[in-house]
Coordinates of C-alpha atoms and ligand atoms in Angstrom, one line a residue:
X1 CA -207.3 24.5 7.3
X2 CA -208.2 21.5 5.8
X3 CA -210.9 20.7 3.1
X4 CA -212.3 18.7 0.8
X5 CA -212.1 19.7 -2.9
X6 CA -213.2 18.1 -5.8
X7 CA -209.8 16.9 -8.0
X8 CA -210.5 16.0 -11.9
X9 CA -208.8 12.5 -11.6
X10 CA -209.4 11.7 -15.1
X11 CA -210.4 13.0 -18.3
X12 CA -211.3 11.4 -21.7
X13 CA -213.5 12.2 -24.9
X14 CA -215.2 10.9 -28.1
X15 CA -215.9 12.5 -31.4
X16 CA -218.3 10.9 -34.3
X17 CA -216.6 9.2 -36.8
X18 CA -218.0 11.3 -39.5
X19 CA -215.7 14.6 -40.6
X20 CA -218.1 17.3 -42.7
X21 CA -215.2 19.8 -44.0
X22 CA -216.3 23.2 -45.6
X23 CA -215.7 22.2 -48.8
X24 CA -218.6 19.5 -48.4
X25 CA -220.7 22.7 -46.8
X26 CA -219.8 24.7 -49.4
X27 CA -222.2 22.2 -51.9
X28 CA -224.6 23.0 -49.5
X29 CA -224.7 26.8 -49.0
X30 CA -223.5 29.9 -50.7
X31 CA -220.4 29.2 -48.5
X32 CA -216.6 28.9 -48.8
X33 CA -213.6 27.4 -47.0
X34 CA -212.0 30.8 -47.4
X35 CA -215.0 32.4 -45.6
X36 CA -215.4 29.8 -43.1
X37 CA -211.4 29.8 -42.1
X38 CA -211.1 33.5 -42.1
X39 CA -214.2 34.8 -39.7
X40 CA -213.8 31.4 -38.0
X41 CA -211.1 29.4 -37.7
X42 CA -212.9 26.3 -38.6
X43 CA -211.8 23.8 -41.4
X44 CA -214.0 20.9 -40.4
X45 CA -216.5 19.4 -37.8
X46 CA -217.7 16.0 -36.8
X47 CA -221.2 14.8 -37.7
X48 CA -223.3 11.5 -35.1
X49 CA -224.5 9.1 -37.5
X50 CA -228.3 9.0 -37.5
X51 CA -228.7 5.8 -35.6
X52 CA -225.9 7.6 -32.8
X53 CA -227.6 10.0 -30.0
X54 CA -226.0 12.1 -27.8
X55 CA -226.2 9.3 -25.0
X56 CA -223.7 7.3 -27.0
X57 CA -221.4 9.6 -27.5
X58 CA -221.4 10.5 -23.9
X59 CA -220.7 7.2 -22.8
X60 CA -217.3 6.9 -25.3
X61 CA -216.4 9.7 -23.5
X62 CA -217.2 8.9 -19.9
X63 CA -215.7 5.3 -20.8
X64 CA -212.1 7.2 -21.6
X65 CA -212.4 9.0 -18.4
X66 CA -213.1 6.3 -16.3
X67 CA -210.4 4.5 -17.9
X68 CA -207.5 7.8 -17.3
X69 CA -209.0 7.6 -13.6
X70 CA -208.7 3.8 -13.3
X71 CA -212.2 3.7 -12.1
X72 CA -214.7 1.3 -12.8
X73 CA -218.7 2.4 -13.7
X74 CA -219.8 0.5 -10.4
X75 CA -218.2 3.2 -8.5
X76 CA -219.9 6.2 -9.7
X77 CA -222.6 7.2 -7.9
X78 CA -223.0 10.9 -9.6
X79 CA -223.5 11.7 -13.0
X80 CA -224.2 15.1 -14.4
X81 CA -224.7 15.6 -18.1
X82 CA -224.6 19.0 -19.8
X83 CA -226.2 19.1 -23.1
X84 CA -228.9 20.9 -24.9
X85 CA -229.6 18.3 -27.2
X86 CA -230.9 15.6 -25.3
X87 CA -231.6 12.1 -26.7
X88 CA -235.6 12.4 -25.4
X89 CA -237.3 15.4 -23.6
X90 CA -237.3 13.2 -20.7
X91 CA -235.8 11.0 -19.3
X92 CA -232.7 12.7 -18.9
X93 CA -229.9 12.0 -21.1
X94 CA -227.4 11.3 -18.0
X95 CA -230.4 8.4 -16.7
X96 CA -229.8 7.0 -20.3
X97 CA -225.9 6.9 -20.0
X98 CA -226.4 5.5 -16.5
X99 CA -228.3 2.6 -18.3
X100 CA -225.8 2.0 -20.6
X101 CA -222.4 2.3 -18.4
X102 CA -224.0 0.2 -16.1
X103 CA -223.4 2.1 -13.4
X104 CA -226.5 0.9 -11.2
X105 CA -228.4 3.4 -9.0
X106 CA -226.7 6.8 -8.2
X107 CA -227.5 10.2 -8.2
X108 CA -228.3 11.3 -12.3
X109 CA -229.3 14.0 -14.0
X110 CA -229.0 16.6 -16.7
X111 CA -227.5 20.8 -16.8
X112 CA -229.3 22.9 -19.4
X113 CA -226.5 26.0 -19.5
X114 CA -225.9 25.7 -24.1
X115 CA -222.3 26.2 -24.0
X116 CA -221.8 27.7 -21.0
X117 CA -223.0 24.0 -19.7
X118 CA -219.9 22.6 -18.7
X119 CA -218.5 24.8 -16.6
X120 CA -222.2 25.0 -14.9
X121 CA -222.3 21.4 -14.5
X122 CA -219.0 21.3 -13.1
X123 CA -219.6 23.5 -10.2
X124 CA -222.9 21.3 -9.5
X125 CA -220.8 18.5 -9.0
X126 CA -218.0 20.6 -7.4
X127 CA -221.4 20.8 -4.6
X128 CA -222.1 16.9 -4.5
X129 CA -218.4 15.9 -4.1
X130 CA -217.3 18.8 -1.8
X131 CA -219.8 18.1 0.7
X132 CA -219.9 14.5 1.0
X133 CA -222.6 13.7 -1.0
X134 CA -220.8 11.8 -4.1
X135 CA -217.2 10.3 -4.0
X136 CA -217.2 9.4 -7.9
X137 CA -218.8 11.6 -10.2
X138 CA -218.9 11.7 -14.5
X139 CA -219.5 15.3 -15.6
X140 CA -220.2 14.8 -19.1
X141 CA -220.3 17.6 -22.1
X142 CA -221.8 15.8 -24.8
X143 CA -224.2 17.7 -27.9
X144 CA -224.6 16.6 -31.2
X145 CA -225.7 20.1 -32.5
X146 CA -225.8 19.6 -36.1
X147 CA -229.3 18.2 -35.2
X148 CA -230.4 21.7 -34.6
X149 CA -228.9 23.1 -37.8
X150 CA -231.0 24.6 -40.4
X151 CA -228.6 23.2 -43.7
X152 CA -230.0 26.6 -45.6
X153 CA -229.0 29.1 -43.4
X154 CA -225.0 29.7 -44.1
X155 CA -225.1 31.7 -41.0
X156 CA -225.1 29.3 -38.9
X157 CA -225.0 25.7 -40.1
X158 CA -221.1 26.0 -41.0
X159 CA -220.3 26.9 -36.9
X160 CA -221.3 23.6 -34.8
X161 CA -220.2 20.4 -34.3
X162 CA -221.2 16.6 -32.5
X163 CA -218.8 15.2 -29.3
X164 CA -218.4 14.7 -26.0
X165 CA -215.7 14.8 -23.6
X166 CA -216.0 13.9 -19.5
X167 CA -214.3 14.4 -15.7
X168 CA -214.1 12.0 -13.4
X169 CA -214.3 13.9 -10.3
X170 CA -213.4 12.4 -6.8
X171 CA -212.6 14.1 -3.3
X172 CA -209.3 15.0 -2.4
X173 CA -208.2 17.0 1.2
X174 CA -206.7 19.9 0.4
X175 CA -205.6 22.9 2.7
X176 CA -207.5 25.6 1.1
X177 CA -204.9 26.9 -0.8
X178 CA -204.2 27.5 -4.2
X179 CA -201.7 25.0 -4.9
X180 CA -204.1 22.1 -4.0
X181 CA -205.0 19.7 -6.5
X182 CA -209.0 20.2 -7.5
X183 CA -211.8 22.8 -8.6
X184 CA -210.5 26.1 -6.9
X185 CA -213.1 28.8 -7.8
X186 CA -216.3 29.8 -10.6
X187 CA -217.6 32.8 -11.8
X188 CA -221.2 32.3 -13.3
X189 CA -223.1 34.3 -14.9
X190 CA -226.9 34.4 -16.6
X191 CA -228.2 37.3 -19.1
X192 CA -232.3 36.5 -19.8
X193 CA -232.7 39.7 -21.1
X194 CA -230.1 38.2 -24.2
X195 CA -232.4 34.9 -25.0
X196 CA -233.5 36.2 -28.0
X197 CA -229.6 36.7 -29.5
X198 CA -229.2 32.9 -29.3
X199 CA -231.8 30.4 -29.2
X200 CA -234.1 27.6 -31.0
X201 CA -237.4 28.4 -32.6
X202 CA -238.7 25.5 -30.7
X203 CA -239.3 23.4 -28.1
X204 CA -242.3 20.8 -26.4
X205 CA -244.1 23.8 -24.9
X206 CA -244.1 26.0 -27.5
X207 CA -243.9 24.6 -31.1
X208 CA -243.7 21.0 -30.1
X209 CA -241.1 20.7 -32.5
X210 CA -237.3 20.5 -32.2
X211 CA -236.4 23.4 -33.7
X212 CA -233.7 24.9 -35.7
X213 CA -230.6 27.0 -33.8
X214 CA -231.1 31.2 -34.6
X215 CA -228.6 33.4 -33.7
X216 CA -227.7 37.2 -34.0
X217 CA -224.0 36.2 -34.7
X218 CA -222.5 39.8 -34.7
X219 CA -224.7 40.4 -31.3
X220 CA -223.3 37.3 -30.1
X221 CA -219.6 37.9 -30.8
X222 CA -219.2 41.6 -29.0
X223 CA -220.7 40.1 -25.9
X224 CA -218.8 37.5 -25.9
X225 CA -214.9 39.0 -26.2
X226 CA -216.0 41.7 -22.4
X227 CA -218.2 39.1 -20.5
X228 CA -215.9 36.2 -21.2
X229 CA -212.9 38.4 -19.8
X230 CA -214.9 39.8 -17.2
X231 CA -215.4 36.1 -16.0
X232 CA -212.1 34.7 -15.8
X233 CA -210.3 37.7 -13.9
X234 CA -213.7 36.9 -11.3
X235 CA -213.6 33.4 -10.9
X236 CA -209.2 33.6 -11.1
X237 CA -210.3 36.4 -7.7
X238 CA -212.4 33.8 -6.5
X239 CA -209.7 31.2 -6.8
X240 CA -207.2 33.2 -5.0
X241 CA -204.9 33.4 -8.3
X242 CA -203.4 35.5 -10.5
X243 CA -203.9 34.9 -14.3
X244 CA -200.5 35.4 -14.6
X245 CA -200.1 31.8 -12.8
X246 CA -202.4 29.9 -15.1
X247 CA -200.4 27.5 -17.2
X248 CA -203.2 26.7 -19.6
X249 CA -206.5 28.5 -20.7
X250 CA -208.8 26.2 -22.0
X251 CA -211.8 28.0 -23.9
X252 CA -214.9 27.2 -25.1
X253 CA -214.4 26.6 -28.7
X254 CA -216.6 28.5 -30.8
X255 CA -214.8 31.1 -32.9
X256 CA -210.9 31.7 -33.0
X257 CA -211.6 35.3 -33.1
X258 CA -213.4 35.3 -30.0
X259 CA -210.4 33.2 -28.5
X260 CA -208.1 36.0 -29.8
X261 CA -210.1 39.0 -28.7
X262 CA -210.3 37.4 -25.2
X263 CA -206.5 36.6 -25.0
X264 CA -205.8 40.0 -26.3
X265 CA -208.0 41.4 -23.2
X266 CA -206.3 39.7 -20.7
X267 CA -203.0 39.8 -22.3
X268 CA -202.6 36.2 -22.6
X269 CA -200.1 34.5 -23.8
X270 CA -201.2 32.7 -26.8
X271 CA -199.0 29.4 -26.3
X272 CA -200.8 28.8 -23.1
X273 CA -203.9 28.9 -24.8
X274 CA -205.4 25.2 -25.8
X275 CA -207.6 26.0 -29.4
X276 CA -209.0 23.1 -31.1
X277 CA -211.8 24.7 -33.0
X278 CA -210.1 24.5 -36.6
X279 CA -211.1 20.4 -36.2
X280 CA -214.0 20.0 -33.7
X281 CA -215.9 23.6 -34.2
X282 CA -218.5 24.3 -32.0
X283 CA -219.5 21.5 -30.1
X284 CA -221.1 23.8 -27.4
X285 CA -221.0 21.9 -23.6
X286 CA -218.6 19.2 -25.3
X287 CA -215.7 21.8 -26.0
X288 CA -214.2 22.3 -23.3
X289 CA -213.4 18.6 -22.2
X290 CA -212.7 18.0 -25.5
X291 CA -210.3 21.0 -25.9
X292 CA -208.6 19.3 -22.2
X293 CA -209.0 16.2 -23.5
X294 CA -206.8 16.8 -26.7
X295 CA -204.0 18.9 -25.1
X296 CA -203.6 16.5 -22.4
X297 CA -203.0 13.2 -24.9
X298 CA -200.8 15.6 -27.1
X299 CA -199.2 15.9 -23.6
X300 CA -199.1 19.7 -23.0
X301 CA -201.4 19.6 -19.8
X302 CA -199.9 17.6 -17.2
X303 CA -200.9 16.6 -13.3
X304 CA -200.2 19.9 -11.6
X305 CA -200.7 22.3 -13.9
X306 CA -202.9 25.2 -13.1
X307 CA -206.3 25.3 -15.8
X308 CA -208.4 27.9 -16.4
X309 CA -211.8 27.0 -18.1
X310 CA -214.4 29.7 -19.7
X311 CA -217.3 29.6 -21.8
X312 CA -220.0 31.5 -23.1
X313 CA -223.8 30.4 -25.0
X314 CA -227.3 30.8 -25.3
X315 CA -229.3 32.5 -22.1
X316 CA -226.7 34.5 -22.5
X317 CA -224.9 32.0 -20.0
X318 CA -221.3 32.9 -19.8
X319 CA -218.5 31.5 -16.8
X320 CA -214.9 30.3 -16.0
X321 CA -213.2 27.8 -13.6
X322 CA -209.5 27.6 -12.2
X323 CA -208.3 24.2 -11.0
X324 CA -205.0 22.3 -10.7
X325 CA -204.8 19.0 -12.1
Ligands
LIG1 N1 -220.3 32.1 -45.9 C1 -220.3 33.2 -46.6 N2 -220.8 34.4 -46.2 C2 -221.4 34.4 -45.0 C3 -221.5 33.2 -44.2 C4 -221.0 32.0 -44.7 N3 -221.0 30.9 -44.0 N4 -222.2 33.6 -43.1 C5 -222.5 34.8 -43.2 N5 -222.0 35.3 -44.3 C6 -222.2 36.7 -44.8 C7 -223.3 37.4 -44.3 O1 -224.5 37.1 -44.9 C8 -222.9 38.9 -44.5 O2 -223.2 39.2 -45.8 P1 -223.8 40.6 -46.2 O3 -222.8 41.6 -45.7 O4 -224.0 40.5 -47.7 O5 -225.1 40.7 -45.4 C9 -221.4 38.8 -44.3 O6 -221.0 37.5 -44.4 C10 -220.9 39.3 -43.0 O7 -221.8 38.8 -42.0 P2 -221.5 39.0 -40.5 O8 -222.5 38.3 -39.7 O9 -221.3 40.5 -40.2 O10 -220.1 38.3 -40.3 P3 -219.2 38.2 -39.1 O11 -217.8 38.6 -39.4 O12 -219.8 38.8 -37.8 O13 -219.1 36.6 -38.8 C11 -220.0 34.9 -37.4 C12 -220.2 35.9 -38.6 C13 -221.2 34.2 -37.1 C14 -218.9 34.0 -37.8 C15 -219.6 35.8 -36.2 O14 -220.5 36.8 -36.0 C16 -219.5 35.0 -34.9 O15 -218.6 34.1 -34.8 N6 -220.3 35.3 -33.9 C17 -220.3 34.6 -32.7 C18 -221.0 33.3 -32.9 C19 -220.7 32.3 -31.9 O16 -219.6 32.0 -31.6 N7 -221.8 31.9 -31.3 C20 -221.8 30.8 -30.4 C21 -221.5 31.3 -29.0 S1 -221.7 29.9 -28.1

């Protein structure tokens, strides 16, 4: 049976120039690298440069991808961003990085999910693409959360990150099967009754401020290790695969530990799992395409390979995605 699905034709991603390691925390907050490396697995982060919002790291990003897919912006006519630190309440930040690619009018707009925001994002294009409704689409992860930090809390401030990383995603026929080239299943999944384990203390409706990011780490980190698990044997079910046939697992990036205790779960192989968190941290709904990003310039993933993508964040959002390059 034949069908469309929607292939990741080219990948690319952009980190801030500026690198804040623990050591520079550490003159900050009753901190250390020790500390940091050993409940995290994080040695440094990247830091946007006042003048630098979100949009403009997106569009590095999208550029790269564009590039790797030998596409020019005139031909997209979707872009979905996935962020949660927008450059403006409104407009949305993927009208902005329309602007400024130059893309001209096309279908734009923005996926709240925190971390989990990527993988959301990619099964809303995954819809445009797979029934006709886009043939070129950007889906961009791009946050600069150290805006949300609160530099006094040591809890927190020495976890996140700024980047971005995109897909291009374009139509491809396949037969329905799971060696065809594209998105192959999701499992996604929303816990309201968890907002208050990760959130920020503000926002235009309530506080009319910003905010600062709270969290309830320990919370955080047990539901992470069964739901994360829970997700990726679903949406492998969903894809028709076995994780056994996954070349590559590419997680969200938050915390090695939770990396481990998920691999552990599933009985992963740890080579096959793509960990960059010790350099970018948490860059929540940037991770993941910059995790793919990285391990496909180092030259590890390749065209062909079978992915599988998972994350968890605030909401609690949690999900995972299989696809073959
Ligand atoms: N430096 C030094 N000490 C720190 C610290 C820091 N940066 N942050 C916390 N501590 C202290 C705590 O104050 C606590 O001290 P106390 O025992 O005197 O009260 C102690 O370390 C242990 O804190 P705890 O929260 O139990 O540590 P932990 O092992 O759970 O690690 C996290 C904390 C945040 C690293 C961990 O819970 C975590 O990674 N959670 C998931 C977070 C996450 O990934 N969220 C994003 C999902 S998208």
């Amino acid at each position: 049976m034949s069908v469309i699905r929607s292939a990741v034709t080219g990948v690319g991603s952009y980190l801030p120039e500026q690198v804040v390691t623990n050591a520079d925390l550490a003159k900050i907050v009753d901190t250390t690298d020790e500390w940091i490396v050993e409940r995290t697995g994080i040695r440094q982060r990247h830091k946007a440069r006042d003048d630098e919002p979100t949009s403009d790291l997106a569009v590095e990003a999208a550029r790269r991808a564009l590039l790797q897919a030998g596409r020019e912006a005139s031909e997209v006519d979707l872009i979905v961003v996935a962020t949660t630190t927008p450059d403006m309440t409104f407009p949305a930040t993927a009208s902005i990085v329309q602007r400024k690619l130059g893309c001209g009018v096309g279908i734009a707009f923005d996926v709240q999910a925190v971390c989990s925001g990527f993988v959301y994002a990619l099964s809303v294009a995954d819809g445009f693409v797979a029934r006709g409704l886009a043939k070129c689409a950007l889906v961009i992860g791009a946050e600069e959360m150290t805006r949300l930090m609160d530099w006094t809390d040591r809890t927190t401030c020495v976890l996140f990150g700024d980047g971005a990383g995109a897909f291009v995603v374009e139509p491809r026929e396949g037969q329905g099967a799971k060696t065809d080239q594209g998105l192959l299943g999701f499992a996604l999944r929303c816990d309201g009754a968890k907002t208050d384990l990760l959130y920020v203390d503000g926002g235009p409706a309530t506080t009319g401020t910003v905010g600062h990011l709270r969290m309830a780490g320990n919370q955080v980190f047990r539901h992470a290790v069964v739901n994360i698990a829970e997700a990726i044997t679903a949406a492998a079910q969903a894809s028709g695969i076995e994780i056994a046939d996954v070349d590559w697992f590419v997680p969200h990036q938050a915390n090695q530990r939770i990396i481990k205790g998920v691999g552990d779960r599933l009985g992963l192989d740890e080579n096959k799992v793509i960990s960059t968190v010790a350099t970018h941290a948490n860059t929540s709904a940037a991770s993941i395409p910059l995790a793919m990003d990285a391990a496909m310039q180092d030259g590890r993933i390749k065209t062909g390979d079978l992915v599988l993508l998972e994350a968890m964040g605030g909401g609690l959002t949690w999900g995972a995605c299989a696809l073959r390059l």
